Amino acid sequence: MEITLVQGDITEERADAIVNAANSSLLGGGGVDGAIHRRGGPEILQECRALRASRYEKGLPTGQAVATTAGRLPARWVIHTVGPVYARSEDRSHLLASCYTESLKVADGLGAKVVAFPAISAGVYGWPMDDAARIALSTVRESSAQVTEARFVLFGAEAYAVFEEELRRLDA
Ligand code: AR6
């Protein structure tokens, strides 16, 4: 799997699937989640509501992933995953890593080859960007999924620079 980094807005990505840093309600929020629902239109929320009424009555657990249509977005699917809230008092890295492995598993199930990821948990959920980048990149690097490209879409020059540095370290 090739790892690529771009700076930009994930809602504009022409990938097979884009990953949403959602919350367990699946019913929307701020950050990437807000942008995806706003630009993707009501079809996404409709499918999320249906998931809440069936498979995920209690919400999507942290570290898991599920796909819906991408509505009006250029991508074909949105893979919703729930990152852990950062906590100094407890190591939740395995849950953040799980978001990436489970999203890739869902992508494989769909036959998606190019998958775009945001920096899950590194916004509202407070994860320090360098650590979030290290976990994201190393987890994807170790994956044996059939996805051919994992594209990290970083919002802003600072996030991009952090990912670039962590990728360089990983490859060193
Ligand atoms: N494209 C790419 N990256 C973005 C975009 C975008 N359009 N918008 C923000 N980011 P966050 P979390 C970056 O807060 O930390 C929501 O309310 C952002 O700068 O979206 O996992 C959900 O409903 C940051 O680097 O996700 C949950 O309640 C990264 O994406 C909660 O926030 C993740 O920031 C999830 O928090």
Short mmCIF file of C-alpha atoms in Angstrom, two decimals, residues 1-168:
data_model
loop_
_atom_site.label_atom_id
_atom_site.label_comp_id
_atom_site.label_asym_id
_atom_site.label_seq_id
_atom_site.Cartn_x
_atom_site.Cartn_y
_atom_site.Cartn_z
CA MET A 1 0.00 0.00 0.00
CA GLU A 2 1.31 3.39 -0.99
CA ILE A 3 1.06 6.19 1.57
CA THR A 4 0.59 9.70 0.19
CA LEU A 5 0.16 13.04 1.93
CA VAL A 6 -1.74 16.04 0.61
CA GLN A 7 -2.80 19.30 2.15
CA GLY A 8 -6.46 20.13 1.63
CA ASP A 9 -10.11 19.55 2.36
CA ILE A 10 -11.07 15.86 2.40
CA THR A 11 -14.58 16.58 1.09
CA GLU A 12 -12.97 17.52 -2.25
CA GLU A 13 -10.96 14.31 -2.63
CA ARG A 14 -11.54 12.08 -5.61
CA ALA A 15 -10.87 8.88 -3.73
CA ASP A 16 -12.96 5.70 -3.75
CA ALA A 17 -13.68 6.26 -0.08
CA ILE A 18 -13.05 9.05 2.40
CA VAL A 19 -12.91 8.38 6.10
CA ASN A 20 -14.96 10.48 8.51
CA ALA A 21 -13.73 11.25 12.04
CA ALA A 22 -17.24 10.83 13.42
CA ASN A 23 -18.65 10.37 16.91
CA SER A 24 -20.54 7.33 18.07
CA SER A 25 -23.95 8.90 17.43
CA LEU A 26 -23.18 8.88 13.67
CA LEU A 27 -25.51 11.84 13.46
CA GLY A 28 -22.98 14.55 12.67
CA GLY A 29 -20.92 17.10 14.54
CA GLY A 30 -18.21 19.68 13.87
CA GLY A 31 -14.80 19.38 12.17
CA VAL A 32 -14.47 16.91 9.29
CA ASP A 33 -17.76 15.30 10.27
CA GLY A 34 -19.66 18.58 9.89
CA ALA A 35 -17.98 19.31 6.55
CA ILE A 36 -18.77 15.85 5.15
CA HIS A 37 -22.46 16.01 6.06
CA ARG A 38 -22.78 19.61 4.88
CA ARG A 39 -21.20 19.02 1.50
CA GLY A 40 -22.35 15.44 1.02
CA GLY A 41 -26.03 16.26 1.56
CA PRO A 42 -28.83 14.49 3.43
CA GLU A 43 -28.35 11.01 1.89
CA ILE A 44 -25.41 10.38 4.20
CA LEU A 45 -27.38 11.25 7.33
CA GLN A 46 -30.27 9.13 6.11
CA GLU A 47 -28.02 6.06 5.92
CA CYS A 48 -26.47 6.90 9.27
CA ARG A 49 -29.93 7.04 10.86
CA ALA A 50 -30.76 3.66 9.32
CA LEU A 51 -27.56 2.21 10.81
CA ARG A 52 -28.54 3.59 14.21
CA ALA A 53 -31.94 1.94 13.88
CA SER A 54 -30.44 -1.44 12.96
CA ARG A 55 -26.82 -2.56 13.56
CA TYR A 56 -25.79 0.26 15.89
CA GLU A 57 -28.70 1.03 18.17
CA LYS A 58 -26.29 2.10 20.89
CA GLY A 59 -24.02 3.96 18.50
CA LEU A 60 -20.81 3.00 16.72
CA PRO A 61 -18.21 1.96 19.31
CA THR A 62 -14.87 3.78 19.46
CA GLY A 63 -12.31 2.20 17.13
CA GLN A 64 -14.88 0.64 14.80
CA ALA A 65 -15.89 1.66 11.26
CA VAL A 66 -18.91 1.49 8.98
CA ALA A 67 -19.59 2.71 5.43
CA THR A 68 -22.36 4.75 3.85
CA THR A 69 -22.87 6.46 0.52
CA ALA A 70 -20.86 9.64 -0.04
CA GLY A 71 -23.97 11.42 -1.32
CA ARG A 72 -22.95 14.40 -3.44
CA LEU A 73 -19.25 14.19 -2.62
CA PRO A 74 -16.82 13.20 -5.37
CA ALA A 75 -15.88 10.04 -3.44
CA ARG A 76 -18.05 6.93 -3.71
CA TRP A 77 -18.26 6.00 -0.05
CA VAL A 78 -17.79 7.55 3.36
CA ILE A 79 -16.31 5.26 5.98
CA HIS A 80 -17.30 6.54 9.41
CA THR A 81 -15.04 5.74 12.30
CA VAL A 82 -14.97 6.94 15.90
CA GLY A 83 -11.63 8.02 17.27
CA PRO A 84 -10.87 8.01 20.99
CA VAL A 85 -10.86 11.25 22.95
CA TYR A 86 -7.26 11.95 23.97
CA ALA A 87 -6.51 11.35 27.65
CA ARG A 88 -3.22 11.90 29.45
CA SER A 89 -4.27 9.50 32.19
CA GLU A 90 -4.84 6.49 29.92
CA ASP A 91 -3.17 5.12 26.80
CA ARG A 92 -5.85 4.83 24.14
CA SER A 93 -3.43 4.42 21.21
CA HIS A 94 -4.79 0.96 20.38
CA LEU A 95 -8.23 2.50 19.78
CA LEU A 96 -6.80 5.12 17.45
CA ALA A 97 -4.85 2.44 15.57
CA SER A 98 -8.05 0.40 15.38
CA CYS A 99 -9.81 3.24 13.54
CA TYR A 100 -7.29 2.87 10.71
CA THR A 101 -7.24 -0.93 10.57
CA GLU A 102 -11.03 -1.22 10.78
CA SER A 103 -11.53 1.50 8.13
CA LEU A 104 -9.15 -0.35 5.80
CA LYS A 105 -11.03 -3.58 6.46
CA VAL A 106 -14.31 -1.91 5.52
CA ALA A 107 -12.61 -0.42 2.43
CA ASP A 108 -11.45 -3.89 1.37
CA GLY A 109 -15.00 -5.18 1.79
CA LEU A 110 -16.24 -2.47 -0.57
CA GLY A 111 -13.45 -3.03 -3.09
CA ALA A 112 -12.18 0.53 -2.54
CA LYS A 113 -8.59 0.99 -3.75
CA VAL A 114 -7.87 4.62 -2.90
CA VAL A 115 -8.85 5.69 0.60
CA ALA A 116 -8.46 9.20 2.01
CA PHE A 117 -8.01 9.72 5.76
CA PRO A 118 -8.11 12.81 7.94
CA ALA A 119 -5.99 13.03 11.10
CA ILE A 120 -8.50 11.13 13.25
CA SER A 121 -8.83 12.40 16.86
CA ALA A 122 -6.38 15.27 16.24
CA GLY A 123 -9.05 18.01 16.31
CA VAL A 124 -11.95 18.25 18.75
CA TYR A 125 -10.80 15.01 20.42
CA GLY A 126 -7.52 16.65 21.39
CA TRP A 127 -4.86 14.14 20.30
CA PRO A 128 -1.45 15.80 19.85
CA MET A 129 -0.79 15.95 16.09
CA ASP A 130 2.67 14.36 16.13
CA ASP A 131 1.49 11.34 18.10
CA ALA A 132 -1.71 11.05 16.04
CA ALA A 133 0.41 11.12 12.87
CA ARG A 134 2.85 8.51 14.17
CA ILE A 135 0.04 6.11 15.10
CA ALA A 136 -1.83 6.72 11.82
CA LEU A 137 1.20 6.23 9.58
CA SER A 138 2.69 3.22 11.37
CA THR A 139 -0.68 1.46 11.52
CA VAL A 140 -1.35 1.95 7.83
CA ARG A 141 2.23 0.96 6.99
CA GLU A 142 1.79 -2.36 8.80
CA SER A 143 -1.57 -3.12 7.21
CA SER A 144 -1.95 -6.01 4.80
CA ALA A 145 -5.20 -4.63 3.31
CA GLN A 146 -5.81 -4.74 -0.44
CA VAL A 147 -6.24 -0.96 -0.61
CA THR A 148 -3.55 0.38 -2.96
CA GLU A 149 -3.30 3.97 -1.70
CA ALA A 150 -3.87 5.46 1.73
CA ARG A 151 -3.97 9.21 1.23
CA PHE A 152 -3.75 11.45 4.26
CA VAL A 153 -5.55 14.72 3.65
CA LEU A 154 -4.21 17.23 6.11
CA PHE A 155 -6.06 20.40 6.92
CA GLY A 156 -3.48 23.17 6.89
CA ALA A 157 0.26 23.50 6.40
CA GLU A 158 1.10 22.72 10.00
CA ALA A 159 -0.64 19.34 10.06
CA TYR A 160 0.89 18.52 6.69
CA ALA A 161 4.40 19.32 7.96
CA VAL A 162 3.92 17.11 11.02
CA PHE A 163 2.80 14.15 8.90
CA GLU A 164 5.68 14.70 6.49
CA GLU A 165 8.17 14.61 9.35
CA GLU A 166 6.61 11.49 10.93
CA LEU A 167 6.58 9.70 7.56
CA ARG A 168 10.24 10.58 7.04
#
